[in-house]
XYZ file of C-alpha atoms in Angstrom:
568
model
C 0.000 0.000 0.000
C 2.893 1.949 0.288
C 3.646 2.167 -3.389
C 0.053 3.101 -3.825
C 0.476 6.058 -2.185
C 3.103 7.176 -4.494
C 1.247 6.284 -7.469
C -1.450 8.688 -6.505
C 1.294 11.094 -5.174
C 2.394 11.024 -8.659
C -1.091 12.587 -10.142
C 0.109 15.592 -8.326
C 3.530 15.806 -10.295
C 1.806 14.929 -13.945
C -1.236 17.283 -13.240
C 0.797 20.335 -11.816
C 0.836 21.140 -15.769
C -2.828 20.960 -16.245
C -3.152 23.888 -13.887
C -3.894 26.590 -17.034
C -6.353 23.603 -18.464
C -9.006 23.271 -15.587
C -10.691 25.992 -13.489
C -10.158 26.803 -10.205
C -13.182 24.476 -8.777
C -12.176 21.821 -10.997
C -8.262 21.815 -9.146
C -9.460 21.695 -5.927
C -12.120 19.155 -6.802
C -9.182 16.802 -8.322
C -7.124 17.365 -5.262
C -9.655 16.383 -3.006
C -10.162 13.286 -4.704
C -6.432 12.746 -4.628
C -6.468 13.083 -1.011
C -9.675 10.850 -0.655
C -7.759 8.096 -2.486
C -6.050 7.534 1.073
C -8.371 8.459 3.465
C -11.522 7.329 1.888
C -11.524 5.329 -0.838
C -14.717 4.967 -1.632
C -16.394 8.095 -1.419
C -13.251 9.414 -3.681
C -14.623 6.659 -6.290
C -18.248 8.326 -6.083
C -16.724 11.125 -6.299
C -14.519 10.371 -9.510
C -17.553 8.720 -11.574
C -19.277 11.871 -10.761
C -16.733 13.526 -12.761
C -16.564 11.180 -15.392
C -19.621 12.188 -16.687
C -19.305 15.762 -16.179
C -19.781 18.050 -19.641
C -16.161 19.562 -19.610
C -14.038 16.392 -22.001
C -11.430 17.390 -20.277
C -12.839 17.101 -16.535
C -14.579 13.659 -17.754
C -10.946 12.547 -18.443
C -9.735 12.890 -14.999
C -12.510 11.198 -13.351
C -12.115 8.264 -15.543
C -7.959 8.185 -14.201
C -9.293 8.602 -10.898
C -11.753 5.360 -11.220
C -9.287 3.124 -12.412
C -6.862 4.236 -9.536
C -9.822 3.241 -7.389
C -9.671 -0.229 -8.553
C -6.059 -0.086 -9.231
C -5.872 0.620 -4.815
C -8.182 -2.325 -4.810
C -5.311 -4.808 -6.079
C -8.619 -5.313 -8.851
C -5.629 -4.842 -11.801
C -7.547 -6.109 -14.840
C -10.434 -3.804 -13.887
C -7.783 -0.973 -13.679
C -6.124 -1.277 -17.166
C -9.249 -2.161 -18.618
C -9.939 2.172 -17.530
C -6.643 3.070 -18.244
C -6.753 1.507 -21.578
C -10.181 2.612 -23.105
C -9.202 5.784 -21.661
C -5.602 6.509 -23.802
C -8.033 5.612 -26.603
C -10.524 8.525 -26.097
C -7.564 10.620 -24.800
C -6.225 9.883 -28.637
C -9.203 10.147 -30.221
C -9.998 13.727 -29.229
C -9.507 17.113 -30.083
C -6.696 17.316 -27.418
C -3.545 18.890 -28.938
C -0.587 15.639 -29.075
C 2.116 17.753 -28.286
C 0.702 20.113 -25.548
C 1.077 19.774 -21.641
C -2.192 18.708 -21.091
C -2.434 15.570 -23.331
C 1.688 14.789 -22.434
C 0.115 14.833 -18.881
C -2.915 12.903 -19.140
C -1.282 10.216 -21.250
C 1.231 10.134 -18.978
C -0.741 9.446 -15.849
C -2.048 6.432 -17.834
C 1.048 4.822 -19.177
C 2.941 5.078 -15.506
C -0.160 3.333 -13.760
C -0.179 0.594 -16.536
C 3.683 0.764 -15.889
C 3.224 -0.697 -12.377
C 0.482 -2.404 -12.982
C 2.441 -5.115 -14.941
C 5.787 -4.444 -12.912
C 3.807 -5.616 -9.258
C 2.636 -8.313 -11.267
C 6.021 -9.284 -12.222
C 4.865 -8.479 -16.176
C 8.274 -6.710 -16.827
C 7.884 -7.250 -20.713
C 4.852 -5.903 -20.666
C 6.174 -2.974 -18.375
C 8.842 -1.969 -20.550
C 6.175 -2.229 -23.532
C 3.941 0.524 -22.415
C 7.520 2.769 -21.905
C 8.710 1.967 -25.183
C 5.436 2.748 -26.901
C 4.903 6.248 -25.506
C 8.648 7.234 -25.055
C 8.535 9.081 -28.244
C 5.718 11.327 -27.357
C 6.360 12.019 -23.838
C 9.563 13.644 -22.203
C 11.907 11.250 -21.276
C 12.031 12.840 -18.126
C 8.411 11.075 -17.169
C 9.808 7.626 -17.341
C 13.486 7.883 -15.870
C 12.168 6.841 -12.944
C 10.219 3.882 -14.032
C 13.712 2.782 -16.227
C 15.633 2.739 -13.071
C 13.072 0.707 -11.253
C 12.614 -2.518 -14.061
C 16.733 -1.837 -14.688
C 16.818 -3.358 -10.866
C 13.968 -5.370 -11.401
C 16.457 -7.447 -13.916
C 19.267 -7.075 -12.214
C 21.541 -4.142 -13.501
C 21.648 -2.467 -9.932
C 24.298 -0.152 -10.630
C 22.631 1.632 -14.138
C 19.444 1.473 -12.366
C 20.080 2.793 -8.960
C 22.312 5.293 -10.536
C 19.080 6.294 -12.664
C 16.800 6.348 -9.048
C 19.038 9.124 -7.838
C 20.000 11.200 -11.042
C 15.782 11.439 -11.092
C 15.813 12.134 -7.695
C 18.356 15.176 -8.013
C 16.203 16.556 -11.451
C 13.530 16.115 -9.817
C 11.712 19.839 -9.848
C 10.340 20.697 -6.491
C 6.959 21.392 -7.235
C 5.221 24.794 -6.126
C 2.428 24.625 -4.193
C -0.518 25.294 -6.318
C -4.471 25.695 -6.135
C -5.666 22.839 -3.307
C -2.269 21.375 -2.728
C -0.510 20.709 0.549
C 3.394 20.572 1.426
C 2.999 17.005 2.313
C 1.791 15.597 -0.581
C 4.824 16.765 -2.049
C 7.390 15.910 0.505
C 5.536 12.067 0.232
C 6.427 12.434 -3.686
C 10.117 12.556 -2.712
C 10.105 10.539 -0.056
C 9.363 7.551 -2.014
C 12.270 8.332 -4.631
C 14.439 7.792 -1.124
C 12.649 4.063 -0.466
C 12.780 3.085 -4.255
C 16.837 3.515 -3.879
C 16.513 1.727 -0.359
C 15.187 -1.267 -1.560
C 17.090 -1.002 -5.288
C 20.071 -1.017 -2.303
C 18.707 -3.844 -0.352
C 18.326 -6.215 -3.628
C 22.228 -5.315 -4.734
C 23.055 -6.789 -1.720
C 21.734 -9.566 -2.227
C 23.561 -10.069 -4.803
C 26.999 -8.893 -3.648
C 26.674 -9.556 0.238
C 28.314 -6.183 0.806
C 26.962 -5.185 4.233
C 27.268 -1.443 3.085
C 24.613 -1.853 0.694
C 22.278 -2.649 3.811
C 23.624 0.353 5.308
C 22.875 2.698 2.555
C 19.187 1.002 2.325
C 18.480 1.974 5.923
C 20.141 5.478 5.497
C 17.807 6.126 2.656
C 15.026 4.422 4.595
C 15.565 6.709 7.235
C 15.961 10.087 5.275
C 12.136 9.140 3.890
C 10.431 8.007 6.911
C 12.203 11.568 8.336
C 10.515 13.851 5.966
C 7.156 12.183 6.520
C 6.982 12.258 10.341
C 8.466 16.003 10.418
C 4.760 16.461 8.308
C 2.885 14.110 10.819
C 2.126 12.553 7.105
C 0.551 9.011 8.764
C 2.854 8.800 11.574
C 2.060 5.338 13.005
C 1.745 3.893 9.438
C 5.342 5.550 8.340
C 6.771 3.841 11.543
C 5.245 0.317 10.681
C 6.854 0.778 7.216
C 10.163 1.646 8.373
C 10.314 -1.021 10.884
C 9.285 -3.199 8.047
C 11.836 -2.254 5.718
C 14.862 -2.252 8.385
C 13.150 -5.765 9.725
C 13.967 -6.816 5.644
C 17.537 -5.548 6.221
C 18.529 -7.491 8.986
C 16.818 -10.355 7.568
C 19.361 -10.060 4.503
C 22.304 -9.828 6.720
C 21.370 -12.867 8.571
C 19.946 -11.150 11.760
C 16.932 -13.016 12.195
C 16.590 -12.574 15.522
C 16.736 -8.460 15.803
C 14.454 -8.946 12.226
C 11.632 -10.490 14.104
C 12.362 -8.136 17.019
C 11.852 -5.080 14.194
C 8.685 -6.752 12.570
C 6.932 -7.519 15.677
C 7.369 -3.498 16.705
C 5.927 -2.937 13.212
C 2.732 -5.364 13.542
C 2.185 -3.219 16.522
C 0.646 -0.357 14.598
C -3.015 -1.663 14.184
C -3.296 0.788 10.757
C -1.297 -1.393 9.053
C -4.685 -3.976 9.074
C -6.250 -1.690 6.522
C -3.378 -2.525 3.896
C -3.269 -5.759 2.373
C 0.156 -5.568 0.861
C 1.633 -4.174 3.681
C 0.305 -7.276 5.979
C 1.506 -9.471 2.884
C 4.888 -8.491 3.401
C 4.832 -8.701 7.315
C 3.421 -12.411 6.913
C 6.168 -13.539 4.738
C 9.150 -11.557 6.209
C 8.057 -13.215 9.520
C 7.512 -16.590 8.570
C 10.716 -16.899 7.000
C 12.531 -15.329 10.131
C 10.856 -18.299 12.115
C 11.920 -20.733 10.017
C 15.625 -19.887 9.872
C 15.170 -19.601 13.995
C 13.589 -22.928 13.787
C 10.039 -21.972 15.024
C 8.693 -24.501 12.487
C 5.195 -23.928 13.515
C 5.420 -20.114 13.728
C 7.028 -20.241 10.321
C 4.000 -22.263 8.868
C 0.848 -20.020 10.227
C 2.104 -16.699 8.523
C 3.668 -18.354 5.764
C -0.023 -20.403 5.253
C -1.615 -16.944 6.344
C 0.502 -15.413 3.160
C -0.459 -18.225 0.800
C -4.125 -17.832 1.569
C -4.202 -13.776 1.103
C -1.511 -14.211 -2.273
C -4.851 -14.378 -4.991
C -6.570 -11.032 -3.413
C -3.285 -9.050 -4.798
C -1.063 -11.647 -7.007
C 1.589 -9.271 -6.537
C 5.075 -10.729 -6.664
C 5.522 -13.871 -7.866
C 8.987 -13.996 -6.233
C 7.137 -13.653 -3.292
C 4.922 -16.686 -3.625
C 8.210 -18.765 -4.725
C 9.607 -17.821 -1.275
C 6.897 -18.979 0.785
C 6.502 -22.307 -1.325
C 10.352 -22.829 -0.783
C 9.588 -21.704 3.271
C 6.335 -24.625 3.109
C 8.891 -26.657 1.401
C 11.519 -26.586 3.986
C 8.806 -26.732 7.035
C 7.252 -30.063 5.538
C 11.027 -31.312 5.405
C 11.516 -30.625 9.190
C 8.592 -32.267 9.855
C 9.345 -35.389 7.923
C 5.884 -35.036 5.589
C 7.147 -36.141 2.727
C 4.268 -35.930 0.730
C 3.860 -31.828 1.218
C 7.161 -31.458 1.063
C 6.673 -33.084 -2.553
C 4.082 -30.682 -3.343
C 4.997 -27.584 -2.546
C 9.123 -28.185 -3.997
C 6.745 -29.093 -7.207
C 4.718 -25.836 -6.919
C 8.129 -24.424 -6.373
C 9.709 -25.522 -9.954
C 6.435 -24.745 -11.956
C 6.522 -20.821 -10.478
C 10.677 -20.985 -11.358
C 9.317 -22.339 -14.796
C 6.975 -18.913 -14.698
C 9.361 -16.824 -13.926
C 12.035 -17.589 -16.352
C 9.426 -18.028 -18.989
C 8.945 -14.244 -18.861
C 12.899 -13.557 -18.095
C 12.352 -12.405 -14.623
C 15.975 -12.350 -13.525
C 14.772 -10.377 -10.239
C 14.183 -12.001 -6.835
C 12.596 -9.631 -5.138
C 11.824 -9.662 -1.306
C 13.525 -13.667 -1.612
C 16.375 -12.625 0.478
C 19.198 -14.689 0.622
C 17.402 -17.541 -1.539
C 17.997 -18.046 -4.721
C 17.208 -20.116 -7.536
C 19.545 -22.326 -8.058
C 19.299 -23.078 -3.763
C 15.657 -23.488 -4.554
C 15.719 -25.947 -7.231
C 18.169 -28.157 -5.848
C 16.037 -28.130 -2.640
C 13.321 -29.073 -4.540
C 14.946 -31.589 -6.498
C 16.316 -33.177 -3.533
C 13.152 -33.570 -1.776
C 11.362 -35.006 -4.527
C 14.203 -37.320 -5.030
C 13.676 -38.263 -1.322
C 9.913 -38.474 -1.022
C 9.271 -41.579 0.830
C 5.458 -41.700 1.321
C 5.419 -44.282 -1.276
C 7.762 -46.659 -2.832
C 8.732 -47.595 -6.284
C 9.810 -51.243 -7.565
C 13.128 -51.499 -8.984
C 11.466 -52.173 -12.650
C 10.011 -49.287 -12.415
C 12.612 -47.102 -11.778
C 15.071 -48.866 -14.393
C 12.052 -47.991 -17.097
C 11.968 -44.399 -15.866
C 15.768 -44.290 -16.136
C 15.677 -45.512 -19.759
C 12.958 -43.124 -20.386
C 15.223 -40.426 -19.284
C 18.165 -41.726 -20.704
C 16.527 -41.731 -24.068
C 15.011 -38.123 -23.403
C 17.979 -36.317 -22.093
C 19.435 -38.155 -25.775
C 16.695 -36.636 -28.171
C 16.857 -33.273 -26.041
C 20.310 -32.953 -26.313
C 20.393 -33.812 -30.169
C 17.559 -31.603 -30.606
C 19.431 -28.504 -28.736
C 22.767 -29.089 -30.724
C 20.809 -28.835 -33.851
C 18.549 -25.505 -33.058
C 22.146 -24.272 -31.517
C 23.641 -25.177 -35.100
C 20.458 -23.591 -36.796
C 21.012 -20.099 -34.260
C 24.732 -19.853 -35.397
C 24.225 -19.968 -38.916
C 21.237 -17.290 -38.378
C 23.698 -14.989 -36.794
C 26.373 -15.615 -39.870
C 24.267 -14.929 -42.423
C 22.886 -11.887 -40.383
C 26.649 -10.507 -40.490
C 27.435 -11.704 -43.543
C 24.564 -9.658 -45.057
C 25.680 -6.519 -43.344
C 28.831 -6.652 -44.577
C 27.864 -7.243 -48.038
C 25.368 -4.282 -47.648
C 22.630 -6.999 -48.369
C 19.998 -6.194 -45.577
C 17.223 -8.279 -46.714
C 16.329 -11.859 -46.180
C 18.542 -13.936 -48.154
C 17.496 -15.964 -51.322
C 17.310 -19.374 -50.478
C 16.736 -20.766 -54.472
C 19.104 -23.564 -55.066
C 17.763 -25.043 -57.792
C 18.297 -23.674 -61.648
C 15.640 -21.349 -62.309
C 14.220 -21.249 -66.165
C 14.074 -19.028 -68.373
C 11.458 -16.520 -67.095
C 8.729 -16.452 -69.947
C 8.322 -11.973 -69.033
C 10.016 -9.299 -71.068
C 13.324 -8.495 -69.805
C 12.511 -4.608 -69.427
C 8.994 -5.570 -67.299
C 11.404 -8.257 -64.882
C 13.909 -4.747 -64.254
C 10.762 -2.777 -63.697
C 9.322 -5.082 -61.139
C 12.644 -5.735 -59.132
C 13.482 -2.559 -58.979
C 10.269 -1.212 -57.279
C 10.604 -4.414 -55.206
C 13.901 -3.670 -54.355
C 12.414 0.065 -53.146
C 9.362 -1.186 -51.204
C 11.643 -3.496 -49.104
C 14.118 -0.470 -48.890
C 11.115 1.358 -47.410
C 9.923 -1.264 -45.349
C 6.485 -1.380 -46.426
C 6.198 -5.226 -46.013
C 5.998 -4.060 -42.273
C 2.486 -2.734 -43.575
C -0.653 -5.029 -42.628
C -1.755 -4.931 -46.128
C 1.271 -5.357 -47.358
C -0.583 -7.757 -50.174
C -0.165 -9.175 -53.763
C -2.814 -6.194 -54.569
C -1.267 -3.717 -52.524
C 2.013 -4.296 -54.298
C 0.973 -4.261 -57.742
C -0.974 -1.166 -57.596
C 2.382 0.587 -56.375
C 4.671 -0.666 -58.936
C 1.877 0.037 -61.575
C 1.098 -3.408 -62.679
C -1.123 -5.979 -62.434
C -1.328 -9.092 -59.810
C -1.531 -11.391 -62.746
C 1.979 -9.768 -64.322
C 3.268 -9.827 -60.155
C 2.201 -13.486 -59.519
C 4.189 -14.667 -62.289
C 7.282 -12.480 -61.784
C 7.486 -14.361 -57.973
C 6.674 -17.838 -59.481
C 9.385 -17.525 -62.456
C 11.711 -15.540 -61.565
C 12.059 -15.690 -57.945
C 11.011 -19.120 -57.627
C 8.608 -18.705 -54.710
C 5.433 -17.029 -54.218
C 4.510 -14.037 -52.729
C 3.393 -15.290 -49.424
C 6.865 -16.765 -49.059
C 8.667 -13.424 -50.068
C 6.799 -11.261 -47.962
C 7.458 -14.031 -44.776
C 10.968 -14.061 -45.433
C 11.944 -10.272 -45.278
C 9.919 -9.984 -42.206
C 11.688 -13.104 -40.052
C 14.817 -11.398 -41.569
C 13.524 -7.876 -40.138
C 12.550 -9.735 -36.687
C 16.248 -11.684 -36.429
C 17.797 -8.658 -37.618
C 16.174 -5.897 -35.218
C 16.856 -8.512 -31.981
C 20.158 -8.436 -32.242
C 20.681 -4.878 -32.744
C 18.098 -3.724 -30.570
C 18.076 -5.501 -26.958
C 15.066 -3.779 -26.435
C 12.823 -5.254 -28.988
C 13.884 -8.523 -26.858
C 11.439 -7.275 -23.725
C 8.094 -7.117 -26.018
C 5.119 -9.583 -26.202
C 5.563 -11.842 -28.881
C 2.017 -10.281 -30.107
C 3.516 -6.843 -29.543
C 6.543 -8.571 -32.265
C 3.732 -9.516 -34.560
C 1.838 -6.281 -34.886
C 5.436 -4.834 -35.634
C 6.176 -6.909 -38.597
C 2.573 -6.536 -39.906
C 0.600 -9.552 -38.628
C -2.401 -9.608 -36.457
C -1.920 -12.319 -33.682
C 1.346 -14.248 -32.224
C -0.130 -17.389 -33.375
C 0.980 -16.497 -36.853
C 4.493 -15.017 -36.057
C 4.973 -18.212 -34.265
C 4.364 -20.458 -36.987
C 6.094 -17.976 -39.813
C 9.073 -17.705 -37.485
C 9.429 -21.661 -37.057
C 8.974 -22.474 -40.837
C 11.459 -19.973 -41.881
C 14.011 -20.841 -38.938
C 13.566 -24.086 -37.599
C 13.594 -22.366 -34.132
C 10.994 -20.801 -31.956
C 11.160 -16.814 -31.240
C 11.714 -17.487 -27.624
C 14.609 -19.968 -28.116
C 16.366 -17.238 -30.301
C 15.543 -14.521 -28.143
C 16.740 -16.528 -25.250
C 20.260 -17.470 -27.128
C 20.867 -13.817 -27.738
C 20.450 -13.120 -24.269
C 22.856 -16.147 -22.982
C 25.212 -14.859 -25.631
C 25.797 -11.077 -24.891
């Protein structure tokens, strides 16, 4: 809930430009609601779908952002971008000018509460989607923020906590305009100081330098300062810092004093009315017991965590680390059988994380992994509530035998098949070929076209594909024709004689070449959706990029985007 509060905090930052744009009872209306957000919820949604169907477009728009950051406060995410969504449509569709303050604003608001909406979610593809889209027509200065944060979230700590405080320094302190208060803005900073506290506290965990702790809690401390000095929350900024320091010691191995901070933290009955906030005290406790060996106090707030995890679904790192915790428990106790299940609910969530290349372990303090799985491993291994005859387990050691054969035949081969992609990538960049290759082996005839009509048509080909206008949706046999003044009948024949292939096959292979080509020169293009990849290249639905890709390559888009990856 504490991140919420900055997300709203942040309507105050984006809509400090809309001042000129809304009358004076219109600002204090919106600030009110801003401040309702916290305090009470509910009557700030009435309040917001009051507005949202107010005459004034421009009013309407801001009590449609306000409704979805009612649901968004709600943990109800689909409902939220659902809002968000429809409303960047209407936000493009109207009158509003696309490069003045108010639409940069609105449209801003939008993307950065679809940005965390996928980032708590663990969506970080889909994060770094909605950036990339609307980096072009925003100020770059809007999203340095959110760059830092996923730049940690994968596990370049240095260029992304370095990004946390050059935003914090640029930064503009905002002056205090029609309904605002000091606080509000002082909260705005205060949580650039805990982003780079926890950005801090996850660089340690990979390093295990101690003064990366220390610099968490000093920026910890500088936050939950500025707060209290505005009696902003008071009992609620103690529970968090307690909270955040309880993570610290954790990390270091102080379980102990970390149960001695959370328990001063629980203490602070506001915290009840955040469901995040009691997330994190349930798992950051349970795991303290379990490394004290309170096996029992371990499994009611890790069980406690489980059973609150689907109202949010924030964090699937999280969840891994209290499956791992239920894992170890079940161990102690010699229960086999949960043990089994959980270290299996354990490698299906690693499967989901590294199936979207979540390389952050957020809030899984000094677990990893590679610890996990072979915990896992080892327990299924050992499961002993029932028992296997030996012919059994000599059929499932052929079976493997013979799988780990095929797999491993099958991976040299789509290796073999990614190598000889990335040499004929290079070797068509430096023969200033950058098209898809030709892959005719066969002696073509003698075209049956006039020689003058075969220069005509390759040469406009040759400038379409120059252009990149088979990235066009309707980039079609029609399409084509009617731009190199012919007809399809003349076209069709030029691709079946003197190509050798048709026109579907053509227009496939310079955009796999445009896909192979653009992820290895653009790491970025790596993070999209595969359907985000497809509407790119010109087709409607993954499905078909999928299938395109593997004909053309022998290898799946998320094997070669994986191998780039491994390889840089």
């Amino acid at each position: 809930m504490h991140k919420i509060i900055f997300h709203f905090v942040m309507l105050l930052f984006f809509s400090s430009a809309l001042a000129q744009e809304l009358n004076e009872r219109q600002i204090k209306k919106t600030r009110y609601i801003q401040e309702q957000l916290i305090a009470n919820p509910d009557k700030a949604y009435a309040e917001a779908l009051a507005i949202s169907k107010d005459k004034d477009e421009l009013f309407r728009f801001f009590g449609r952002y306000y409704v979805a950051n009612y649901f968004y406060n709600k943990s109800e995410f689909t409902k939220a971008k659902q809002q968000l969504m429809a409303l960047i449509a209407t936000i493009e569709k109207s009158d509003l000018d696309k490069s003045s303050k108010v639409y940069q604003a609105l449209t801003g608001m939008c993307v950065n509460k679809l940005f965390y909406i996928h980032k708590n979610l663990g969506e970080y593809d889909l994060a770094l989607f909605y950036l990339d889209k609307y980096k072009k027509r925003l100020p770059n200065s809007h999203f340095n923020e959110q760059y830092g944060l996923i730049k940690v979230a994968m596990g370049d700590y240095v260029n992304g906590i370095a990004l946390l405080k050059q935003e914090l320094k640029t930064s503009p302190h905002l002056k205090l305009g029609v309904g605002e208060k000091r606080v509000m803005n002082k909260k705005l900073f205060a949580d650039k100081y805990n982003f780079i506290g926890e950005a801090y506290q996850q660089y340690y965990i990979q390093s295990k330098k101690a003064v990366y702790l220390d610099s968490a809690n000093h920026h910890f401390n500088i936050a939950a300062n500025m707060l209290l000095q505005e009696n902003f929350y008071p009992e609620y900024t103690k529970a968090l810092l307690y909270m955040r320091e309880a993570k610290s010691a954790a990390l270091a191995g102080h379980y102990v004093q970390s149960l001695s901070l959370y328990r001063k933290g629980k203490k602070y009955p506001v915290i009840q009315e955040h469901i995040r906030t009691v997330q994190l005290f349930d798992l950051g406790m349970a795991d303290c017991f379990y490394h004290v060996k309170q096996v029992d106090s371990a499994f009611f707030y890790c069980e406690k965590y489980i059973k609150s995890y689907p109202v949010t679904k924030v964090s699937k790192e999280n969840l891994l680390m209290a499956y791992n915790i239920m894992t170890q428990c079940y161990n102690e106790k010699n229960d086999a059988k949960n043990a089994y299940r959980y270290a299996q609910k354990s490698l299906a969530l690693i499967q989901s994380i590294e199936g979207i290349k979540n390389k952050s372990l957020n809030f899984l303090h000094n677990y990893d992994l590679n610890k996990i799985k072979e915990e896992s491993n080892a327990v299924i291994a050992a499961k002993n509530y029932f028992k296997i005859s030996l012919f059994s387990i000599l059929i499932v050691l052929a079976i493997v035998v013979f799988s780990f054969y095929f797999y491993y035949k099958d991976q040299k081969e789509k290796h073999y098949r990614f190598l000889k992609i990335i040499q004929n990538l290079k070797d068509s960049k430096i023969s200033g070929i950058d098209k898809a290759p030709d892959n005719t082996t066969e002696a073509q005839p003698k075209p049956l076209m006039d020689d003058e009509l075969i220069d005509k048509l390759a040469s406009g080909l040759k400038k379409l594909e120059q252009k990149e206008a088979f990235l066009d949706p309707n980039f079609k046999l029609g399409f084509v024709a009617k731009k190199l003044n012919t007809n399809t009948a003349y076209l069709s024949q030029y691709f079946n004689q003197v190509m050798q292939k048709t026109f579907s096959e053509y227009t496939q292979e310079l955009r796999i070449h445009y896909v192979l080509q653009k992820l290895v020169e653009a790491p970025y293009f790596r993070k999209y959706t595969l359907q985000a990849i497809a509407e790119e290249v010109g087709y409607k639905d993954a499905n078909t990029l999928v299938r395109v890709f593997k004909k053309q390559t022998g290898l799946s888009p998320n094997y070669y985007i994986e191998k780039l990856e491994n390889t840089e």
